[in-house]
Amino acid sequence: MTFEPLRSPAGTHDVLWPQSARWERIIGDFADRARLYGYKLLITPVIEDARLFSRGFGDASDVVGKEMYVFEDRGGRTLALRPEGTASVVRAYIQHRPATPWKVWYLTPAFRYERPQAGRYRQHHQIGVEALGVDSPEQDAEIIDLAMGTIRAAGLSDIELLVNSMGCEVCRPVYEGVLRAFLAENVHAMCDYHREHWSEVPLRVLDCKTGECRAVTDSAPRISEHLCDACMTAFDTVQTELQVLGITYTLEHRLVRGFDYYTRTTFEIISHSLNASQNAVGGGGRYNGLSEILSGPPTPGIGFGIGLERLLVACDSEGAVEWHDPGVDVYIAELGRDTEVSLLAHQLRNAGYSVERSYENKSLKAQLRYAGRLGARIALIIGDREIAEREVILKPLVSKDEQFTVGWDRVIQETGRWLEKWKKQ
Ligand code: HAM
C-alpha cells in the first residue's frame, strides 16, 4: 500500500537554505550583541508543566484560553509546548536560584494554535533576553536599546518603537476601575466579541485591533494619567534614558500586551511594512511580580522577544534583504580516487577554508560546472598523474589567471595566498 507523502503540520514550516542562512546571520549577530550587553545563553525544555503558563499569563489570556498546545504525557502529566520564553526563564530561575542580577538570552520555538497567515504561525521562533533581579528604569532603556539594535542590524528601518507603562499593583487596580467605568458606558460601540467579553479583562479591550474598539479606546482614560508617584518617576526616567540614547519612541497608551504578567514599562517594535493586525516584530516589558506568582522569591524582571519569522517577513517587504551567499573557498575536482584527497580536504578545512568535493568521479567539465554553481573561488584538480607526482593543479575561478601546478606541501599556503589577494581587491 502506498501513502500520500506527508507535509509539515498547518502553520509550521521548514527553513531551507538560503533562507536558513539569513536565520544564521541574525541569530549569530544576536548572540554577539547579547554578550556585549552581558547576557548568557540559557536553554530550557520546550515542554513544561502546563500550570506554569496558566498561572504566569492568567487563565483569561488568549494564549492560555485558546492557543496553548496542552497534552497528557504517557505518565499522566499535563504538559504544554511552550508558547513563549519568559515563563520558562522565571521557572528556571526559581528552580536554580542563580545569583542576581541574572541576565540570559535564548533562542526558542514557540507554539500557539492561531489561525495561520502571513507572519502568524503555529510554531514560530523567538530570540530574546530576560534580566532578573534589578528594578531600574536605566535597565529598561538598555533592554529597549538592545532590541532596537538587533532589529536594525537585521536591516529593518521602517520601524516604530511604542512604549507604555502598565503601572504596578498599587496604581493598576485603580486605573482598571476607571477604565471599567468608562467601558461600561461604551459597550454598545465595541466589536462583537468585546460587547460580550469586555468585563472579563477590561484591559484587553485596549489591545483590540478592530475599528470599533479602537474608536472607543481612542478617548479612553489613559493609564499614564493614573500612575502612582513611583511608577511615574520610573517611566519618566525610562523616557529620559531613551532620549539620551537617541532612540525615538511613541507613547502608546493602549499598549497593554497579551500577558497579565507585565508591570511598569511595556514596549513593542512595529514594522510599518507589515499588515497592521500583526505588525509587531518584537515586544517585551517588565514583570516585577511574575516570580512571586510562580511561587518564587520576590524578584523584578524585564525582557523582550523578537519573532524571527516576522522580522524576516518585514525585511522582505521593506526590500531589506541583507544577505549574500559567501560561496565556497575551494572545490576539489578529483579524477581518480585516493585517500590523500580526503586528507587534503581535512587539512584545508582545519586551516579555516570551506571545501567541497564531488565524491563521484564525474568528468572534469561536470565537476567544474558544479564548482561554479557553488560559487567556489579556487578549484584544486587532482588526477592520477598529480597523485603520482604529489602535485595539485590550482585553478583560480574568480579571476582570469592561468591555472598552475603546486607541490602538495604548498597547497594550503598557495590557496590562502590567492584567497587573501582577492579579498584585498
Ligand atoms: P509576544 O509579543 O507574544 O511576547 O511575542 C514576541 C514576538 O514574537 C512578537 O512581537 C512577534 O514578532 C512574534 N510572534 C508572536 N506570536 C507569533 C506567531 N503566532 N507567529 C509568528 N510570530 C509570532 C512574548 O512572547 C513575551 N515572552 C516577550 C517578553 C519577553 N516579554 C518579556 N520578556
Short mmCIF file of C-alpha atoms and ligand atoms in Angstrom, two decimals:
data_model
loop_
_atom_site.label_atom_id
_atom_site.label_comp_id
_atom_site.label_asym_id
_atom_site.label_seq_id
_atom_site.Cartn_x
_atom_site.Cartn_y
_atom_site.Cartn_z
CA MET A 1 0.00 0.00 0.00
CA THR A 2 1.33 3.49 -0.77
CA PHE A 3 0.61 6.61 1.28
CA GLU A 4 0.33 10.25 0.33
CA PRO A 5 3.65 11.94 1.14
CA LEU A 6 3.29 13.79 4.47
CA ARG A 7 3.62 17.53 4.84
CA SER A 8 4.59 19.68 7.83
CA PRO A 9 1.56 20.48 10.04
CA ALA A 10 -0.54 23.58 9.22
CA GLY A 11 1.08 26.76 10.49
CA THR A 12 4.57 25.24 10.67
CA HIS A 13 7.30 25.32 8.09
CA ASP A 14 10.73 24.09 7.13
CA VAL A 15 13.51 26.62 6.74
CA LEU A 16 15.80 25.60 3.91
CA TRP A 17 18.96 27.22 2.71
CA PRO A 18 19.33 30.02 1.58
CA GLN A 19 16.56 31.22 3.97
CA SER A 20 18.32 29.40 6.80
CA ALA A 21 21.47 31.41 6.08
CA ARG A 22 19.54 34.58 6.92
CA TRP A 23 18.44 32.99 10.19
CA GLU A 24 22.00 32.01 10.93
CA ARG A 25 23.20 35.55 10.39
CA ILE A 26 20.51 37.13 12.60
CA ILE A 27 20.95 34.59 15.38
CA GLY A 28 24.76 34.93 15.24
CA ASP A 29 24.50 38.71 15.38
CA PHE A 30 22.08 38.47 18.31
CA ALA A 31 24.36 36.09 20.24
CA ASP A 32 27.29 38.52 19.81
CA ARG A 33 25.19 41.55 20.68
CA ALA A 34 23.63 39.90 23.77
CA ARG A 35 27.11 39.05 25.01
CA LEU A 36 28.16 42.70 24.69
CA TYR A 37 25.22 43.60 26.95
CA GLY A 38 26.16 40.92 29.49
CA TYR A 39 23.63 38.15 28.68
CA LYS A 40 24.50 34.44 28.85
CA LEU A 41 22.80 31.69 26.86
CA LEU A 42 20.04 29.75 28.66
CA ILE A 43 18.49 26.56 27.29
CA THR A 44 15.29 25.23 28.86
CA PRO A 45 12.96 22.40 27.80
CA VAL A 46 10.32 23.07 25.16
CA ILE A 47 7.78 21.17 27.27
CA GLU A 48 6.76 22.50 30.66
CA ASP A 49 4.13 21.74 33.28
CA ALA A 50 1.05 23.44 31.77
CA ARG A 51 0.35 25.20 35.09
CA LEU A 52 3.45 27.33 34.56
CA PHE A 53 1.69 29.19 31.78
CA SER A 54 -1.84 29.25 33.18
CA ARG A 55 -0.52 30.78 36.42
CA GLY A 56 2.00 33.03 34.70
CA PHE A 57 -0.21 34.53 31.99
CA GLY A 58 -3.63 34.35 33.64
CA ASP A 59 -6.38 31.96 32.54
CA ALA A 60 -8.17 34.79 30.75
CA SER A 61 -5.28 35.40 28.33
CA ASP A 62 -5.82 34.28 24.73
CA VAL A 63 -2.63 32.25 24.83
CA VAL A 64 -3.84 30.08 27.71
CA GLY A 65 -7.54 30.05 26.84
CA LYS A 66 -7.38 29.47 23.10
CA GLU A 67 -3.89 28.87 21.79
CA MET A 68 -1.85 26.62 24.02
CA TYR A 69 -0.81 23.14 22.92
CA VAL A 70 -1.62 21.09 26.03
CA PHE A 71 -1.35 17.32 26.24
CA GLU A 72 -1.12 14.50 28.71
CA ASP A 73 2.08 12.50 28.53
CA ARG A 74 2.27 8.74 28.99
CA GLY A 75 2.76 9.24 32.72
CA GLY A 76 -0.45 11.28 33.07
CA ARG A 77 1.28 14.67 33.49
CA THR A 78 -0.37 17.68 31.88
CA LEU A 79 2.31 19.36 29.81
CA ALA A 80 2.32 22.26 27.39
CA LEU A 81 4.52 23.16 24.44
CA ARG A 82 5.96 26.49 25.37
CA PRO A 83 4.02 29.41 23.83
CA GLU A 84 6.76 31.97 24.70
CA GLY A 85 10.07 32.19 26.51
CA THR A 86 9.65 34.31 29.63
CA ALA A 87 7.76 31.94 31.95
CA SER A 88 10.31 29.15 31.42
CA VAL A 89 13.17 31.51 32.26
CA VAL A 90 11.50 32.56 35.50
CA ARG A 91 10.73 28.91 36.30
CA ALA A 92 14.42 28.05 35.77
CA TYR A 93 15.42 30.98 37.97
CA ILE A 94 13.15 29.81 40.80
CA GLN A 95 14.39 26.23 40.42
CA HIS A 96 18.13 27.01 40.38
CA ARG A 97 18.32 30.30 42.31
CA PRO A 98 21.34 31.72 40.47
CA ALA A 99 22.83 34.90 41.92
CA THR A 100 21.17 38.08 40.70
CA PRO A 101 21.38 40.08 38.55
CA TRP A 102 20.77 37.10 36.29
CA LYS A 103 20.84 38.01 32.61
CA VAL A 104 20.08 35.38 29.99
CA TRP A 105 19.41 35.23 26.27
CA TYR A 106 17.63 32.48 24.38
CA LEU A 107 16.50 31.22 21.02
CA THR A 108 13.33 29.20 21.20
CA PRO A 109 10.50 27.81 19.14
CA ALA A 110 7.12 28.96 20.48
CA PHE A 111 3.81 27.20 19.85
CA ARG A 112 0.43 28.91 19.61
CA TYR A 113 -2.65 27.44 18.00
CA GLU A 114 -3.53 30.54 15.98
CA ARG A 115 -5.13 30.92 12.58
CA PRO A 116 -2.12 30.64 10.26
CA GLN A 117 -1.48 33.55 7.91
CA ALA A 118 1.49 35.54 6.65
CA GLY A 119 3.59 36.42 9.71
CA ARG A 120 1.49 34.31 12.10
CA TYR A 121 2.33 30.68 12.61
CA ARG A 122 1.56 27.83 14.98
CA GLN A 123 5.25 27.31 15.53
CA HIS A 124 7.31 30.48 15.40
CA HIS A 125 10.76 31.26 16.77
CA GLN A 126 11.89 33.97 19.11
CA ILE A 127 15.23 35.40 20.11
CA GLY A 128 15.00 37.14 23.44
CA VAL A 129 16.56 38.18 26.71
CA GLU A 130 15.41 38.27 30.32
CA ALA A 131 17.14 40.17 33.14
CA LEU A 132 16.14 39.23 36.69
CA GLY A 133 16.95 40.85 39.99
CA VAL A 134 17.13 44.57 39.17
CA ASP A 135 14.31 47.10 39.10
CA SER A 136 15.82 50.08 37.35
CA PRO A 137 14.47 52.29 34.57
CA GLU A 138 18.02 52.56 33.23
CA GLN A 139 17.93 48.83 32.62
CA ASP A 140 14.54 49.16 30.89
CA ALA A 141 16.02 51.63 28.40
CA GLU A 142 19.12 49.46 27.93
CA ILE A 143 16.96 46.45 27.08
CA ILE A 144 14.98 48.50 24.57
CA ASP A 145 18.29 49.66 23.09
CA LEU A 146 19.37 46.02 22.66
CA ALA A 147 16.07 45.09 20.99
CA MET A 148 16.24 48.07 18.63
CA GLY A 149 19.88 47.36 17.77
CA THR A 150 19.06 43.74 16.95
CA ILE A 151 16.19 44.68 14.68
CA ARG A 152 18.13 47.42 12.91
CA ALA A 153 21.11 45.09 12.39
CA ALA A 154 18.79 42.71 10.56
CA GLY A 155 18.26 45.52 8.04
CA LEU A 156 14.89 46.98 9.10
CA SER A 157 14.49 50.74 9.18
CA ASP A 158 10.78 51.48 8.71
CA ILE A 159 10.01 50.69 12.34
CA GLU A 160 8.45 52.43 15.30
CA LEU A 161 9.03 51.89 18.99
CA LEU A 162 5.86 52.07 21.10
CA VAL A 163 6.20 52.41 24.87
CA ASN A 164 3.78 52.49 27.77
CA SER A 165 3.71 51.86 31.48
CA MET A 166 1.34 49.29 32.93
CA GLY A 167 1.73 50.65 36.47
CA CYS A 168 2.08 48.39 39.47
CA GLU A 169 -0.07 46.51 41.99
CA VAL A 170 -0.82 49.87 43.67
CA CYS A 171 -1.95 52.02 40.74
CA ARG A 172 -3.10 49.46 38.15
CA PRO A 173 -6.24 48.35 40.06
CA VAL A 174 -7.26 52.00 40.47
CA TYR A 175 -6.86 52.55 36.73
CA GLU A 176 -8.73 49.34 35.91
CA GLY A 177 -11.67 50.66 37.94
CA VAL A 178 -11.65 53.92 35.98
CA LEU A 179 -11.38 52.06 32.67
CA ARG A 180 -14.16 49.66 33.61
CA ALA A 181 -16.49 52.57 34.35
CA PHE A 182 -15.63 54.19 31.00
CA LEU A 183 -16.10 50.96 29.02
CA ALA A 184 -19.42 50.23 30.73
CA GLU A 185 -20.70 53.47 29.19
CA ASN A 186 -19.47 52.46 25.72
CA VAL A 187 -20.37 48.79 25.45
CA HIS A 188 -22.74 49.40 22.52
CA ALA A 189 -19.88 50.76 20.35
CA MET A 190 -17.47 47.84 20.87
CA CYS A 191 -16.74 44.96 18.47
CA ASP A 192 -18.99 41.88 18.63
CA TYR A 193 -16.51 39.93 20.73
CA HIS A 194 -15.87 42.63 23.30
CA ARG A 195 -19.55 43.58 23.64
CA GLU A 196 -19.86 40.11 25.21
CA HIS A 197 -16.50 39.75 26.93
CA TRP A 198 -15.17 43.23 27.78
CA SER A 199 -15.81 42.95 31.51
CA GLU A 200 -13.70 39.79 31.97
CA VAL A 201 -10.44 41.71 31.43
CA PRO A 202 -11.21 45.35 30.54
CA LEU A 203 -7.53 46.00 29.71
CA ARG A 204 -7.80 43.62 26.73
CA VAL A 205 -10.21 45.99 25.01
CA LEU A 206 -7.30 48.44 24.74
CA ASP A 207 -5.39 45.79 22.80
CA CYS A 208 -8.25 45.07 20.37
CA LYS A 209 -7.35 45.97 16.78
CA THR A 210 -10.93 46.23 15.40
CA GLY A 211 -12.03 49.64 14.12
CA GLU A 212 -14.98 49.70 16.59
CA CYS A 213 -12.90 49.08 19.70
CA ARG A 214 -10.14 51.41 18.56
CA ALA A 215 -12.68 54.20 18.11
CA VAL A 216 -13.90 53.58 21.67
CA THR A 217 -10.44 53.35 23.23
CA ASP A 218 -9.18 56.47 21.41
CA SER A 219 -10.84 58.57 24.07
CA ALA A 220 -10.50 56.09 26.96
CA PRO A 221 -8.81 57.26 30.16
CA ARG A 222 -5.05 56.72 29.90
CA ILE A 223 -3.05 54.68 32.36
CA SER A 224 -0.26 57.26 32.22
CA GLU A 225 -2.63 59.71 33.92
CA HIS A 226 -3.24 57.27 36.79
CA LEU A 227 0.28 56.08 37.62
CA CYS A 228 1.41 56.29 41.24
CA ASP A 229 4.38 58.54 42.00
CA ALA A 230 6.92 55.70 41.93
CA CYS A 231 5.70 54.39 38.56
CA MET A 232 5.51 57.91 37.15
CA THR A 233 9.10 58.69 38.18
CA ALA A 234 10.32 55.36 36.75
CA PHE A 235 8.51 55.97 33.46
CA ASP A 236 9.89 59.50 33.18
CA THR A 237 13.41 58.16 33.70
CA VAL A 238 12.93 55.47 31.02
CA GLN A 239 11.96 58.20 28.58
CA THR A 240 14.88 60.45 29.51
CA GLU A 241 17.25 57.50 29.08
CA LEU A 242 15.79 56.68 25.67
CA GLN A 243 16.29 60.29 24.61
CA VAL A 244 19.91 60.20 25.79
CA LEU A 245 20.47 57.02 23.80
CA GLY A 246 19.00 58.71 20.72
CA ILE A 247 16.10 56.26 20.49
CA THR A 248 12.88 57.82 19.21
CA TYR A 249 9.65 56.40 20.58
CA THR A 250 5.91 56.93 20.57
CA LEU A 251 3.86 56.82 23.74
CA GLU A 252 1.01 54.36 23.11
CA HIS A 253 -1.43 54.29 25.99
CA ARG A 254 -3.21 51.27 24.51
CA LEU A 255 -0.11 49.07 24.59
CA VAL A 256 -1.09 46.53 27.26
CA ARG A 257 0.30 43.40 25.55
CA GLY A 258 -1.18 39.93 25.71
CA PHE A 259 0.04 38.59 29.05
CA ASP A 260 -1.09 39.50 32.56
CA TYR A 261 2.42 39.44 34.00
CA TYR A 262 3.51 42.89 32.84
CA THR A 263 4.13 45.75 35.26
CA ARG A 264 5.53 49.21 34.53
CA THR A 265 7.44 49.53 31.24
CA THR A 266 6.00 47.72 28.22
CA PHE A 267 7.16 48.18 24.66
CA GLU A 268 6.65 46.90 21.17
CA ILE A 269 8.59 47.47 17.96
CA ILE A 270 6.29 47.56 14.98
CA SER A 271 7.12 47.49 11.30
CA HIS A 272 5.21 49.85 9.03
CA SER A 273 5.74 47.50 6.14
CA LEU A 274 3.61 44.77 7.78
CA ASN A 275 -0.15 44.46 7.91
CA ALA A 276 -1.36 46.44 10.95
CA SER A 277 -3.09 43.45 12.56
CA GLN A 278 0.25 41.73 13.22
CA ASN A 279 2.92 44.29 12.71
CA ALA A 280 4.84 43.67 15.96
CA VAL A 281 8.32 42.42 15.20
CA GLY A 282 9.23 42.30 18.86
CA GLY A 283 7.84 43.18 22.24
CA GLY A 284 8.53 42.98 25.90
CA GLY A 285 8.39 44.68 29.23
CA ARG A 286 8.84 44.47 32.95
CA TYR A 287 7.23 41.74 35.06
CA ASN A 288 8.15 42.51 38.64
CA GLY A 289 5.52 40.19 40.14
CA LEU A 290 5.96 37.10 37.97
CA SER A 291 8.45 35.27 40.18
CA GLU A 292 6.06 35.52 43.14
CA ILE A 293 3.07 34.46 41.03
CA LEU A 294 5.10 31.34 40.24
CA SER A 295 5.83 30.78 43.97
CA GLY A 296 9.38 32.15 43.76
CA PRO A 297 11.10 34.87 45.78
CA PRO A 298 10.15 38.49 45.02
CA THR A 299 12.40 39.28 42.04
CA PRO A 300 11.93 42.03 39.50
CA GLY A 301 12.44 41.18 35.85
CA ILE A 302 12.31 42.56 32.34
CA GLY A 303 12.88 41.16 28.87
CA PHE A 304 11.78 41.01 25.26
CA GLY A 305 11.14 38.53 22.48
CA ILE A 306 11.67 39.16 18.76
CA GLY A 307 9.84 36.94 16.28
CA LEU A 308 12.36 35.70 13.71
CA GLU A 309 9.80 34.92 11.01
CA ARG A 310 8.10 38.31 11.48
CA LEU A 311 11.46 40.05 11.34
CA LEU A 312 12.30 38.34 8.05
CA VAL A 313 8.86 38.96 6.52
CA ALA A 314 9.29 42.65 7.43
CA CYS A 315 12.81 42.68 5.92
CA ASP A 316 11.38 41.23 2.70
CA SER A 317 8.55 43.71 2.47
CA GLU A 318 10.97 46.59 3.12
CA GLY A 319 13.28 45.13 0.48
CA ALA A 320 15.97 44.92 3.17
CA VAL A 321 17.35 41.54 2.16
CA GLU A 322 20.83 41.94 3.53
CA TRP A 323 22.48 38.69 2.79
CA HIS A 324 24.59 37.17 0.07
CA ASP A 325 25.87 33.64 -0.33
CA PRO A 326 29.51 33.65 0.81
CA GLY A 327 30.23 30.73 -1.58
CA VAL A 328 32.90 28.10 -1.11
CA ASP A 329 36.64 28.76 -0.89
CA VAL A 330 37.86 25.58 -2.52
CA TYR A 331 36.38 22.92 -4.75
CA ILE A 332 38.41 19.73 -5.10
CA ALA A 333 37.91 18.15 -8.52
CA GLU A 334 39.15 14.59 -8.29
CA LEU A 335 39.71 12.46 -11.37
CA GLY A 336 40.59 9.18 -9.73
CA ARG A 337 40.42 8.07 -6.15
CA ASP A 338 42.96 8.45 -3.45
CA THR A 339 42.75 8.76 0.30
CA GLU A 340 45.21 11.67 0.04
CA VAL A 341 42.32 13.77 -1.28
CA SER A 342 40.37 13.22 1.92
CA LEU A 343 43.43 14.23 3.93
CA LEU A 344 43.87 17.40 1.86
CA ALA A 345 40.21 18.36 2.34
CA HIS A 346 40.59 17.76 6.08
CA GLN A 347 43.74 19.90 6.27
CA LEU A 348 42.26 22.76 4.24
CA ARG A 349 39.13 22.84 6.42
CA ASN A 350 41.19 22.82 9.57
CA ALA A 351 43.21 25.70 8.17
CA GLY A 352 39.90 27.62 8.02
CA TYR A 353 38.88 27.24 4.35
CA SER A 354 35.49 25.93 3.26
CA VAL A 355 35.89 22.96 0.96
CA GLU A 356 33.55 20.95 -1.24
CA ARG A 357 34.32 17.91 -3.34
CA SER A 358 32.32 15.68 -5.63
CA TYR A 359 32.97 12.21 -4.14
CA GLU A 360 31.98 10.82 -7.55
CA ASN A 361 34.34 10.52 -10.49
CA LYS A 362 32.36 12.71 -12.85
CA SER A 363 34.01 14.42 -15.83
CA LEU A 364 36.20 17.44 -15.09
CA LYS A 365 33.76 19.61 -17.04
CA ALA A 366 30.81 18.47 -14.91
CA GLN A 367 32.78 18.97 -11.71
CA LEU A 368 33.88 22.49 -12.67
CA ARG A 369 30.29 23.34 -13.58
CA TYR A 370 29.23 22.24 -10.11
CA ALA A 371 32.09 24.29 -8.58
CA GLY A 372 30.68 27.31 -10.43
CA ARG A 373 27.21 26.66 -9.01
CA LEU A 374 28.71 26.56 -5.51
CA GLY A 375 30.44 29.89 -6.09
CA ALA A 376 33.85 28.27 -5.46
CA ARG A 377 36.83 30.61 -5.69
CA ILE A 378 39.52 28.02 -6.37
CA ALA A 379 39.42 24.56 -7.93
CA LEU A 380 42.12 22.09 -6.96
CA ILE A 381 42.29 19.48 -9.71
CA ILE A 382 43.75 16.13 -8.76
CA GLY A 383 44.14 13.26 -11.24
CA ASP A 384 46.24 10.12 -11.17
CA ARG A 385 49.26 11.98 -12.54
CA GLU A 386 49.04 14.64 -9.82
CA ILE A 387 48.79 11.98 -7.14
CA ALA A 388 51.82 10.14 -8.54
CA GLU A 389 53.83 13.39 -8.74
CA ARG A 390 52.48 14.69 -5.41
CA GLU A 391 51.15 17.79 -7.12
CA VAL A 392 47.85 19.63 -7.46
CA ILE A 393 46.58 21.87 -10.26
CA LEU A 394 45.37 25.14 -8.75
CA LYS A 395 42.78 26.82 -10.98
CA PRO A 396 41.62 30.30 -9.95
CA LEU A 397 37.88 30.54 -10.64
CA VAL A 398 37.16 34.15 -9.78
CA SER A 399 39.91 35.73 -11.90
CA LYS A 400 41.21 35.10 -15.38
CA ASP A 401 44.62 33.92 -14.07
CA GLU A 402 46.04 30.77 -15.65
CA GLN A 403 45.95 27.54 -13.74
CA PHE A 404 49.29 26.24 -12.45
CA THR A 405 50.79 23.29 -10.65
CA VAL A 406 51.70 23.38 -6.95
CA GLY A 407 53.58 20.83 -4.87
CA TRP A 408 51.34 19.00 -2.38
CA ASP A 409 53.21 20.50 0.58
CA ARG A 410 52.45 24.06 -0.58
CA VAL A 411 48.75 23.75 -1.48
CA ILE A 412 47.36 25.20 1.73
CA GLN A 413 49.77 28.12 1.65
CA GLU A 414 49.06 28.90 -2.05
CA THR A 415 45.29 28.60 -1.52
CA GLY A 416 45.50 31.08 1.35
CA ARG A 417 47.63 33.47 -0.71
CA TRP A 418 45.11 33.61 -3.56
CA LEU A 419 42.10 33.98 -1.29
CA GLU A 420 43.81 36.82 0.60
CA LYS A 421 44.76 38.53 -2.65
CA TRP A 422 41.13 38.54 -3.88
CA LYS A 423 39.88 39.71 -0.52
CA LYS A 424 42.10 42.80 -0.79
CA GLN A 425 40.98 43.65 -4.34
P1 HAM B 1 4.92 38.34 22.26
O1 HAM B 1 4.61 39.75 21.90
O2 HAM B 1 3.76 37.43 22.44
O3 HAM B 1 5.80 38.41 23.56
O4 HAM B 1 5.86 37.68 21.16
C1 HAM B 1 7.08 38.29 20.79
C2 HAM B 1 7.18 38.34 19.29
O5 HAM B 1 7.05 37.03 18.75
C3 HAM B 1 6.10 39.15 18.61
O6 HAM B 1 6.42 40.51 18.59
C4 HAM B 1 6.10 38.53 17.20
O7 HAM B 1 7.15 39.09 16.44
C5 HAM B 1 6.44 37.09 17.47
N1 HAM B 1 5.22 36.25 17.44
C6 HAM B 1 4.32 36.08 18.43
N2 HAM B 1 3.35 35.23 18.05
C7 HAM B 1 3.66 34.84 16.78
C8 HAM B 1 3.07 33.94 15.84
N3 HAM B 1 1.97 33.26 16.11
N4 HAM B 1 3.67 33.78 14.63
C9 HAM B 1 4.82 34.46 14.33
N5 HAM B 1 5.42 35.30 15.20
C10 HAM B 1 4.86 35.49 16.40
C11 HAM B 1 6.29 37.34 24.20
O8 HAM B 1 6.25 36.22 23.80
C12 HAM B 1 6.98 37.72 25.50
N6 HAM B 1 7.53 36.49 26.09
C13 HAM B 1 8.07 38.75 25.27
C14 HAM B 1 8.76 39.11 26.54
C15 HAM B 1 9.97 38.66 26.93
N7 HAM B 1 8.29 39.88 27.49
C16 HAM B 1 9.17 39.95 28.48
N8 HAM B 1 10.17 39.19 28.17
#
